[in-house]
XYZ file of N, CA and C in Angstrom:
786
model
N 76.589 115.108 71.403
C 76.441 114.237 72.576
C 75.565 114.917 73.616
N 74.663 114.188 74.224
C 73.780 114.741 75.226
C 74.541 115.150 76.468
N 74.147 116.294 77.068
C 74.784 116.750 78.295
C 74.514 115.799 79.442
N 73.511 114.912 79.280
C 73.168 113.974 80.336
C 74.103 112.777 80.358
N 75.031 112.685 79.404
C 75.956 111.561 79.357
C 77.265 111.923 80.053
N 77.645 111.109 81.024
C 78.915 111.327 81.702
C 80.073 110.736 80.913
N 79.831 109.574 80.283
C 80.877 108.870 79.531
C 80.295 108.386 78.222
N 81.062 108.511 77.160
C 80.700 107.912 75.876
C 81.946 107.290 75.256
N 81.948 105.959 75.185
C 82.986 105.247 74.452
C 82.427 104.955 73.067
N 83.136 105.400 72.042
C 82.638 105.280 70.675
C 83.629 104.492 69.825
N 83.240 103.271 69.476
C 84.090 102.446 68.628
C 85.461 102.188 69.213
N 85.556 102.031 70.525
C 86.857 101.930 71.190
C 87.464 100.544 71.004
N 88.697 100.528 70.535
C 89.498 99.310 70.446
C 90.818 99.558 71.166
N 91.272 98.557 71.922
C 92.508 98.693 72.693
C 93.333 97.435 72.509
N 94.602 97.626 72.184
C 95.527 96.510 71.969
C 96.763 96.695 72.830
N 97.431 95.558 73.113
C 98.674 95.571 73.875
C 99.749 94.843 73.088
N 100.950 95.381 73.130
C 102.070 94.723 72.462
C 102.507 93.512 73.269
N 102.745 92.393 72.578
C 103.332 91.215 73.194
C 104.722 91.009 72.583
N 105.396 89.959 72.985
C 106.757 89.750 72.494
C 106.791 89.600 70.974
N 105.813 88.902 70.412
C 105.849 88.602 68.983
C 104.776 89.313 68.167
N 103.770 89.848 68.836
C 102.663 90.441 68.070
C 101.927 91.437 68.953
N 100.622 91.570 68.712
C 99.782 92.431 69.536
C 98.562 91.636 69.990
N 98.115 91.934 71.198
C 96.923 91.301 71.735
C 95.789 92.305 71.686
N 94.710 91.951 71.002
C 93.552 92.829 70.887
C 92.621 92.567 72.060
N 92.642 93.466 73.034
C 91.873 93.243 74.259
C 90.386 93.477 74.039
N 90.023 94.656 73.557
C 88.625 94.966 73.258
C 88.551 95.561 71.861
N 87.416 95.385 71.211
C 87.286 95.822 69.827
C 85.935 96.471 69.594
N 85.975 97.702 69.096
C 84.785 98.410 68.618
C 83.678 98.480 69.684
N 84.053 98.943 70.864
C 83.105 99.028 71.974
C 82.394 100.377 71.963
N 81.081 100.327 72.013
C 80.244 101.522 72.200
C 79.554 101.400 73.552
N 79.744 102.393 74.397
C 79.137 102.358 75.727
C 78.927 103.782 76.221
N 77.734 104.055 76.718
C 77.469 105.338 77.357
C 77.063 105.104 78.808
N 77.400 106.076 79.634
C 76.991 106.088 81.035
C 76.378 107.450 81.304
N 75.123 107.463 81.707
C 74.457 108.724 81.968
C 74.955 109.392 83.238
N 74.864 110.715 83.279
C 75.168 111.420 84.510
C 74.217 110.921 85.592
N 74.751 110.611 86.761
C 74.004 110.087 87.908
C 73.598 108.620 87.741
N 74.071 107.955 86.686
C 73.706 106.554 86.464
C 74.764 105.620 87.031
N 74.322 104.526 87.627
C 75.201 103.495 88.173
C 75.181 102.317 87.206
N 76.286 102.104 86.506
C 76.391 101.038 85.514
C 77.401 100.001 85.983
N 76.988 98.755 86.051
C 77.883 97.645 86.381
C 78.280 96.937 85.090
N 79.547 96.545 85.010
C 80.080 95.839 83.848
C 80.494 94.455 84.292
N 79.896 93.430 83.687
C 80.212 92.046 84.039
C 80.680 91.310 82.794
N 81.398 90.228 83.023
C 81.900 89.426 81.916
C 82.916 88.435 82.431
N 83.327 87.496 81.580
C 84.285 86.478 82.019
C 85.654 87.079 82.312
N 86.454 86.342 83.025
C 87.813 86.767 83.332
C 88.578 87.077 82.050
N 89.282 88.201 82.050
C 90.120 88.556 80.913
C 89.392 89.154 79.735
N 88.149 89.615 79.936
C 87.375 90.121 78.794
C 87.579 91.612 78.542
N 88.343 92.288 79.369
C 88.609 93.697 79.107
C 87.793 94.671 79.921
N 87.164 94.203 80.981
C 86.366 95.111 81.820
C 87.247 96.205 82.423
N 88.344 95.800 83.019
C 89.261 96.780 83.623
C 89.902 97.657 82.554
N 90.113 97.089 81.382
C 90.684 97.863 80.274
C 89.789 99.043 79.918
N 88.475 98.817 79.901
C 87.556 99.920 79.611
C 87.611 100.981 80.709
N 87.711 100.551 81.970
C 87.845 101.529 83.052
C 89.118 102.339 82.889
N 90.219 101.669 82.565
C 91.493 102.369 82.419
C 91.477 103.355 81.259
N 90.762 103.003 80.193
C 90.617 103.951 79.083
C 89.798 105.159 79.506
N 88.754 104.939 80.300
C 87.918 106.040 80.776
C 88.677 106.916 81.763
N 89.615 106.315 82.491
C 90.443 107.078 83.429
C 91.562 107.835 82.728
N 91.782 107.532 81.462
C 92.881 108.164 80.741
C 94.209 107.478 80.964
N 94.186 106.268 81.532
C 95.418 105.515 81.766
C 95.841 104.724 80.541
N 94.905 104.472 79.631
C 95.170 103.789 78.370
C 94.583 104.614 77.233
N 95.286 104.654 76.112
C 94.780 105.349 74.930
C 94.271 104.322 73.925
N 93.051 104.464 73.431
C 92.555 103.521 72.418
C 93.377 103.585 71.146
N 93.491 102.445 70.461
C 94.127 102.440 69.145
C 93.126 102.849 68.081
N 91.840 102.796 68.425
C 90.787 103.262 67.529
C 89.607 103.708 68.385
N 88.814 104.612 67.839
C 87.656 105.108 68.556
C 88.005 106.263 69.475
N 87.036 106.682 70.268
C 87.232 107.863 71.115
C 86.546 107.683 72.463
N 87.032 108.451 73.442
C 86.442 108.501 74.777
C 86.040 109.940 75.056
N 84.770 110.140 75.397
C 84.291 111.464 75.759
C 83.794 111.440 77.195
N 84.103 112.494 77.931
C 83.706 112.615 79.330
C 82.969 113.934 79.501
N 81.709 113.835 79.896
C 80.841 114.999 80.047
C 80.890 115.901 78.806
N 80.816 115.230 77.649
C 80.666 115.942 76.390
C 81.948 116.415 75.736
N 83.107 116.133 76.339
C 84.364 116.604 75.778
C 85.318 115.427 75.565
N 86.091 115.457 74.473
C 87.058 114.384 74.243
C 88.056 114.303 75.389
N 88.355 113.080 75.828
C 89.308 112.889 76.908
C 90.726 112.988 76.351
N 91.513 113.870 76.963
C 92.918 114.032 76.587
C 93.757 113.911 77.848
N 94.563 112.877 77.928
C 95.359 112.666 79.122
C 94.523 112.061 80.239
N 94.953 112.272 81.476
C 94.256 111.712 82.622
C 92.902 112.370 82.813
N 91.945 111.593 83.274
C 90.579 112.084 83.502
C 90.509 112.730 84.885
N 90.582 114.057 84.909
C 90.579 114.785 86.168
C 89.228 114.841 86.850
N 88.178 114.374 86.173
C 86.843 114.394 86.767
C 86.459 113.048 87.381
N 87.387 112.094 87.328
C 87.100 110.741 87.810
C 87.866 110.438 89.092
N 87.228 109.665 89.954
C 87.901 109.036 91.083
C 87.943 107.547 90.831
N 89.065 106.903 91.131
C 89.270 105.499 90.781
C 89.536 104.706 92.050
N 88.678 103.715 92.334
C 88.887 102.809 93.456
C 89.278 101.448 92.890
N 90.527 101.064 93.117
C 91.069 99.827 92.572
C 90.769 98.651 93.502
N 90.943 97.457 92.970
C 90.833 96.262 93.809
C 91.980 96.229 94.820
N 93.179 96.588 94.352
C 94.327 96.624 95.245
C 94.280 97.894 96.100
N 94.733 97.770 97.319
C 94.740 98.924 98.215
C 95.785 99.950 97.772
N 95.449 101.221 97.949
C 96.379 102.290 97.598
C 96.750 103.144 98.812
N 96.500 102.615 100.002
C 96.823 103.366 101.214
C 98.335 103.327 101.457
N 98.856 104.440 101.957
C 100.275 104.532 102.274
C 100.488 104.058 103.710
N 101.245 102.989 103.907
C 101.343 102.387 105.239
C 102.034 103.258 106.278
N 102.833 104.216 105.847
C 103.553 105.066 106.785
C 102.737 106.291 107.233
N 101.547 106.451 106.665
C 100.675 107.553 107.042
C 99.484 107.040 107.845
N 98.976 107.884 108.724
C 97.787 107.501 109.480
C 96.575 107.485 108.555
N 95.491 106.924 109.070
C 94.245 106.896 108.316
C 93.820 108.317 107.935
N 93.863 109.235 108.879
C 93.475 110.620 108.598
C 94.360 111.217 107.520
N 95.656 110.997 107.608
C 96.579 111.533 106.610
C 96.336 110.927 105.240
N 96.012 109.632 105.194
C 95.731 108.985 103.916
C 94.516 109.597 103.234
N 93.491 109.911 103.997
C 92.284 110.488 103.407
C 92.520 111.936 102.999
N 93.305 112.653 103.774
C 93.514 114.089 103.514
C 94.455 114.358 102.356
N 95.309 113.404 102.008
C 96.411 113.721 101.097
C 95.948 114.142 99.711
N 94.814 113.604 99.252
C 94.330 113.991 97.927
C 94.016 115.473 97.836
N 93.446 116.034 98.899
C 93.172 117.471 98.927
C 94.458 118.271 99.087
N 95.367 117.783 99.910
C 96.613 118.511 100.129
C 97.425 118.627 98.846
N 97.491 117.516 98.094
C 98.227 117.527 96.828
C 97.609 118.520 95.850
N 96.279 118.683 95.940
C 95.583 119.619 95.045
C 95.693 121.066 95.512
N 96.357 121.308 96.648
C 96.585 122.674 97.097
C 95.754 123.138 98.275
N 94.924 122.263 98.826
C 94.130 122.634 99.992
C 95.053 122.749 101.211
N 94.945 123.826 102.004
C 95.764 123.933 103.222
C 95.604 122.703 104.100
N 96.685 122.300 104.753
C 96.725 121.039 105.485
C 95.625 120.950 106.539
N 95.412 122.004 107.299
C 94.419 121.935 108.365
C 93.017 121.778 107.798
N 92.710 122.495 106.729
C 91.399 122.370 106.102
C 91.210 120.977 105.511
N 92.275 120.439 104.913
C 92.190 119.095 104.337
C 91.941 118.070 105.425
N 92.560 118.223 106.568
C 92.397 117.246 107.642
C 91.023 117.365 108.296
N 90.479 118.562 108.338
C 89.108 118.706 108.840
C 88.131 117.986 107.913
N 88.339 118.153 106.594
C 87.487 117.453 105.631
C 87.668 115.948 105.735
N 88.903 115.505 105.954
C 89.165 114.077 106.089
C 88.457 113.507 107.313
N 88.448 114.240 108.415
C 87.760 113.764 109.600
C 86.260 113.636 109.352
N 85.694 114.587 108.618
C 84.275 114.510 108.263
C 83.998 113.256 107.447
N 84.890 112.937 106.510
C 84.682 111.754 105.687
C 84.869 110.471 106.479
N 85.774 110.473 107.422
C 85.911 109.302 108.279
C 84.637 109.064 109.084
N 84.000 110.133 109.505
C 82.713 109.998 110.196
C 81.665 109.399 109.265
N 81.681 109.822 107.997
C 80.667 109.349 107.053
C 80.827 107.872 106.717
N 82.052 107.364 106.815
C 82.262 105.943 106.523
C 82.371 105.116 107.807
N 82.035 105.727 108.950
C 81.977 104.984 110.199
C 83.311 104.737 110.867
N 84.299 105.588 110.594
C 85.637 105.403 111.167
C 86.121 106.657 111.893
N 85.220 107.363 112.529
C 85.569 108.640 113.163
C 86.660 108.484 114.210
N 86.705 107.335 114.894
C 87.663 107.147 115.988
C 88.973 106.509 115.527
N 89.147 106.330 114.225
C 90.296 105.583 113.734
C 91.325 106.460 113.018
N 91.176 107.760 113.082
C 92.035 108.639 112.303
C 93.504 108.555 112.639
N 93.848 108.223 113.896
C 95.251 108.190 114.289
C 95.876 106.808 114.130
N 95.131 105.862 113.587
C 95.679 104.526 113.377
C 96.352 104.426 112.016
N 97.135 103.378 111.852
C 97.809 103.119 110.586
C 97.085 101.967 109.871
N 97.205 101.914 108.541
C 96.457 100.893 107.799
C 96.648 99.474 108.324
N 97.833 99.140 108.811
C 98.083 97.771 109.293
C 97.237 97.418 110.505
N 96.697 98.431 111.179
C 95.900 98.210 112.379
C 94.429 97.981 112.075
N 94.052 98.050 110.796
C 92.648 97.971 110.401
C 92.345 96.625 109.762
N 91.067 96.246 109.796
C 90.614 95.064 109.069
C 90.530 95.388 107.573
N 90.339 94.350 106.765
C 90.209 94.580 105.323
C 89.039 95.486 104.987
N 87.889 95.272 105.647
C 86.729 96.115 105.398
C 86.962 97.550 105.814
N 87.653 97.758 106.922
C 87.951 99.112 107.372
C 88.883 99.812 106.394
N 89.870 99.088 105.878
C 90.774 99.705 104.900
C 90.022 100.080 103.635
N 89.042 99.250 103.237
C 88.245 99.602 102.061
C 87.430 100.868 102.311
N 86.932 101.038 103.535
C 86.196 102.253 103.855
C 87.103 103.474 103.796
N 88.333 103.314 104.258
C 89.295 104.410 104.148
C 89.547 104.736 102.676
N 89.710 103.694 101.847
C 89.930 103.921 100.421
C 88.767 104.643 99.765
N 87.555 104.293 100.175
C 86.376 104.955 99.629
C 86.368 106.429 100.017
N 86.675 106.720 101.270
C 86.748 108.113 101.711
C 87.852 108.858 100.972
N 88.962 108.181 100.738
C 90.102 108.773 100.058
C 89.732 109.229 98.643
N 88.876 108.460 97.978
C 88.438 108.812 96.624
C 87.345 109.878 96.650
N 86.361 109.719 97.533
C 85.193 110.603 97.514
C 85.470 111.981 98.087
N 86.502 112.138 98.898
C 86.788 113.437 99.486
C 87.078 114.484 98.411
N 87.549 114.039 97.253
C 87.844 114.983 96.167
C 86.615 115.317 95.328
N 85.481 114.715 95.684
C 84.204 114.983 95.026
C 84.281 114.835 93.503
N 84.718 113.653 93.027
C 84.744 113.450 91.576
C 83.332 113.381 91.017
N 83.183 113.764 89.764
C 81.874 113.685 89.121
C 81.590 112.275 88.604
N 82.658 111.487 88.432
C 82.559 110.133 87.905
C 83.362 109.211 88.808
N 82.769 108.079 89.185
C 83.437 107.121 90.054
C 83.691 105.837 89.275
N 84.969 105.443 89.185
C 85.377 104.213 88.516
C 85.773 103.212 89.593
N 85.174 102.018 89.554
C 85.398 101.037 90.611
C 85.703 99.679 89.987
N 86.901 99.158 90.253
C 87.352 97.918 89.631
C 87.410 96.810 90.679
N 86.367 95.985 90.750
C 86.285 94.904 91.730
C 86.689 95.408 93.124
N 86.142 96.538 93.587
C 86.668 97.143 94.812
C 86.476 96.291 96.060
N 85.447 95.428 96.061
C 85.170 94.631 97.248
C 85.550 93.162 97.059
N 86.238 92.866 95.964
C 86.577 91.493 95.634
C 87.317 90.735 96.718
N 88.317 91.328 97.388
C 89.089 90.569 98.379
C 88.367 90.342 99.701
N 87.191 90.928 99.891
C 86.529 90.893 101.192
C 85.676 89.642 101.358
N 85.424 89.258 102.607
C 84.528 88.142 102.875
C 83.091 88.541 102.556
N 82.210 87.543 102.472
C 80.849 87.774 101.992
C 80.087 88.773 102.856
N 80.206 88.653 104.182
C 79.465 89.559 105.054
C 79.956 90.993 104.922
N 81.288 91.160 104.830
C 81.843 92.508 104.709
C 81.469 93.124 103.371
N 81.375 92.305 102.329
C 80.949 92.822 101.023
C 79.534 93.378 101.103
N 78.654 92.718 101.837
C 77.298 93.229 102.000
C 77.318 94.585 102.695
N 78.107 94.695 103.755
C 78.194 95.956 104.496
C 78.746 97.061 103.604
N 79.792 96.746 102.845
C 80.393 97.755 101.970
C 79.443 98.155 100.855
N 78.689 97.198 100.322
C 77.713 97.534 99.289
C 76.645 98.480 99.799
N 76.144 98.223 100.996
C 75.137 99.110 101.578
C 75.725 100.495 101.849
N 76.973 100.550 102.316
C 77.612 101.847 102.552
C 77.778 102.608 101.241
N 78.224 101.907 100.201
C 78.383 102.560 98.902
C 77.056 103.124 98.415
N 75.980 102.344 98.512
C 74.674 102.835 98.062
C 74.226 104.050 98.879
N 74.485 104.025 100.181
C 74.106 105.157 101.029
C 74.837 106.422 100.597
N 76.144 106.326 100.395
C 76.919 107.494 99.991
C 76.553 107.944 98.573
N 76.354 106.968 97.691
C 76.007 107.298 96.303
C 74.661 108.002 96.225
N 73.714 107.609 97.060
C 72.365 108.181 96.992
C 72.340 109.664 97.349
N 73.387 110.146 97.999
C 73.399 111.546 98.431
C 73.610 112.508 97.270
N 74.344 112.090 96.246
C 74.503 112.974 95.081
C 74.492 112.219 93.756
N 74.413 110.893 93.813
C 74.275 110.044 92.620
C 75.272 110.393 91.521
N 76.529 110.231 91.845
C 77.564 110.392 90.840
C 77.391 109.338 89.749
N 77.926 109.599 88.582
C 78.006 108.565 87.562
C 79.010 107.518 88.030
N 78.665 106.244 87.864
C 79.522 105.147 88.329
C 79.689 104.105 87.232
N 80.936 103.680 87.035
C 81.244 102.484 86.257
C 81.861 101.485 87.221
N 81.167 100.365 87.425
C 81.525 99.404 88.469
C 81.781 98.042 87.845
N 83.019 97.581 87.900
C 83.387 96.270 87.354
C 83.282 95.230 88.447
N 82.635 94.107 88.142
C 82.521 93.019 89.103
C 82.315 91.694 88.377
N 82.731 90.601 89.036
C 82.404 89.264 88.565
C 81.154 88.731 89.241
N 80.664 89.436 90.237
C 79.580 88.944 91.089
C 78.238 89.479 90.581
N 77.420 88.604 89.989
C 76.135 89.039 89.453
C 75.217 89.561 90.545
N 75.213 88.921 91.718
C 74.387 89.416 92.817
C 74.743 90.860 93.152
N 76.045 91.124 93.246
C 76.517 92.467 93.563
C 76.112 93.462 92.474
N 76.272 93.077 91.219
C 75.932 93.961 90.111
C 74.452 94.337 90.137
N 73.579 93.348 90.323
C 72.142 93.612 90.316
C 71.735 94.461 91.521
N 72.305 94.152 92.682
C 71.937 94.869 93.902
C 72.336 96.334 93.851
N 73.426 96.655 93.154
C 73.941 98.021 93.160
C 73.457 98.878 91.995
N 73.360 98.301 90.804
C 73.342 99.093 89.579
C 71.945 99.478 89.102
N 71.920 100.506 88.234
C 70.739 100.857 87.449
C 70.689 100.051 86.157
N 71.885 99.728 85.642
C 71.980 99.020 84.360
C 73.214 98.131 84.400
N 73.103 96.957 83.765
C 74.198 96.001 83.735
C 74.593 95.745 82.290
N 75.884 95.889 82.012
C 76.438 95.675 80.679
C 77.225 94.374 80.692
N 76.999 93.535 79.678
C 77.654 92.231 79.594
C 78.690 92.248 78.477
N 79.906 91.788 78.805
C 80.971 91.715 77.818
C 81.226 90.267 77.419
N 81.674 90.084 76.190
C 82.003 88.753 75.678
C 83.398 88.354 76.117
N 83.722 87.087 75.906
C 85.076 86.608 76.169
C 86.042 87.244 75.180
N 87.285 87.445 75.612
C 88.313 87.965 74.730
C 89.004 86.833 73.974
N 89.921 87.146 73.064
C 90.317 88.505 72.697
C 89.268 89.198 71.829
N 89.516 90.463 71.539
C 88.573 91.296 70.795
C 87.198 91.260 71.454
N 87.200 91.437 72.764
C 85.948 91.423 73.514
C 85.105 92.634 73.158
N 83.815 92.465 73.293
C 82.885 93.555 73.034
C 81.680 93.420 73.942
N 80.746 94.327 73.775
C 79.519 94.301 74.568
C 78.469 93.491 73.822
N 77.906 92.494 74.503
C 76.940 91.609 73.855
C 75.525 91.774 74.401
N 75.356 92.637 75.368
C 74.012 92.847 75.882
C 74.008 93.762 77.087
N 72.830 94.228 77.440
C 72.677 95.023 78.651
C 71.266 94.837 79.191
N 71.138 95.020 80.492
C 69.874 94.827 81.190
C 69.633 96.007 82.128
N 68.447 96.568 82.088
C 68.046 97.540 83.101
C 67.649 96.789 84.366
N 67.903 97.404 85.520
C 67.566 96.792 86.804
C 66.299 97.459 87.320
N 65.161 96.733 87.372
C 63.872 97.333 87.698
C 63.582 97.412 89.197
N 64.572 97.215 90.029
C 64.360 97.175 91.472
C 64.323 98.587 92.053
N 63.374 98.866 92.938
C 63.258 100.228 93.484
C 64.420 100.569 94.413
N 64.672 101.847 94.551
C 65.636 102.356 95.520
C 64.858 103.132 96.581
N 65.422 103.191 97.817
C 66.693 102.628 98.282
C 66.630 101.115 98.411
N 67.810 100.488 98.374
C 67.913 99.039 98.433
C 68.754 98.612 99.632
N 68.325 97.547 100.293
C 69.139 96.861 101.291
C 69.595 95.571 100.641
N 70.890 95.411 100.452
C 71.397 94.358 99.594
C 71.006 92.962 100.080
N 71.107 92.719 101.377
C 70.792 91.379 101.884
C 69.340 91.007 101.629
N 68.440 91.990 101.694
C 67.018 91.716 101.505
C 66.615 91.681 100.034
N 67.215 92.534 99.219
C 66.790 92.659 97.826
C 67.061 91.376 97.042
N 67.999 90.557 97.517
C 68.335 89.329 96.806
C 67.212 88.296 96.828
N 66.241 88.486 97.710
C 65.109 87.552 97.788
C 63.909 88.027 96.967
N 64.030 89.198 96.373
C 62.939 89.734 95.557
C 62.795 88.876 94.291
N 61.577 88.476 93.924
C 61.407 87.661 92.710
C 61.968 88.333 91.458
N 61.880 89.674 91.381
C 62.433 90.376 90.215
C 63.947 90.240 90.166
N 64.590 90.261 91.323
C 66.035 90.048 91.402
C 66.390 88.659 90.883
N 65.668 87.669 91.332
C 65.952 86.282 90.948
C 65.763 86.080 89.445
N 64.697 86.660 88.891
C 64.462 86.535 87.438
C 65.574 87.207 86.652
N 65.978 88.405 87.084
C 67.020 89.129 86.367
C 68.349 88.387 86.440
N 68.659 87.834 87.598
C 69.886 87.052 87.741
C 69.885 85.887 86.746
N 68.768 85.193 86.623
C 68.667 84.074 85.682
C 68.860 84.547 84.242
N 68.229 85.659 83.883
C 68.322 86.152 82.502
C 69.749 86.578 82.157
N 70.420 87.240 83.097
C 71.795 87.677 82.833
C 72.714 86.467 82.719
N 72.552 85.492 83.601
C 73.401 84.304 83.539
C 73.168 83.538 82.244
N 71.936 83.484 81.771
C 71.653 82.831 80.488
C 72.424 83.501 79.353
N 72.550 84.843 79.422
C 73.271 85.580 78.381
C 74.783 85.463 78.533
N 75.238 85.207 79.752
C 76.664 85.238 80.057
C 77.318 83.864 80.066
N 76.539 82.828 80.281
C 77.086 81.490 80.531
C 78.059 81.035 79.449
N 77.671 81.145 78.189
C 78.516 80.652 77.112
C 79.846 81.407 77.058
N 79.818 82.706 77.349
C 81.052 83.497 77.314
C 81.985 83.081 78.444
N 81.438 82.781 79.606
C 82.269 82.300 80.707
C 82.910 80.971 80.345
N 82.144 80.092 79.721
C 82.706 78.796 79.315
C 83.810 78.968 78.281
N 83.641 79.904 77.360
C 84.689 80.167 76.359
C 85.975 80.621 77.042
N 85.849 81.476 78.061
C 87.025 82.019 78.720
C 87.810 80.934 79.454
N 87.108 79.888 79.896
C 87.772 78.835 80.650
C 88.157 77.634 79.802
N 87.761 77.632 78.540
C 88.076 76.479 77.672
C 89.489 76.580 77.107
């Protein structure tokens, strides 16, 4: 395996037990993500996008195939990954600063040093003055920024993102996308980003992977994104290359979406 690959899924199949049988979520999936590459995964509802993220995180074990991370077989939890879920993971009884610092503290960083690092990260996500507030006092977009800082403070080599901006309104999603690109551009971590939003996928990613409808979902295509960086999401959507790529991806995806809803 090339050292330039952050993730390699090889022939991965994942099944879940049901009351009477087993449900085959994904089957024989091959997928690589290069180091420093931003890959978006799109597909119809229930096609196994999150399942692939969970396998890469070490939260699910494949029934067949293998997962390799930076050239080594994954055994147990993926300690090199940071995971930003769609659902919030902030602890409501802790302040914003404490929520961001806790990942370092749990790893053994002295409390004062962890809190200094947390304050730096709050500054980077535009929340320098909010450290003493509690999550209930923040807007949805602000809580997402705290969650992003909470993950990135540990400096993971791989970032797993499962519909992280899904619950947000359209304007806040644009702001969060631009913030993510700004932070990502500083060290270009490997990213696996699950989304249902084609505009979001094209605006953010280097490459887009398309999954088929389940059960036994697989990868049916991929597209490179030829748009230059840096990108401003609101403006890039008017680029003719963006519009053409959106049309081509939807042409490849349309039938699978219809299958999922039939």
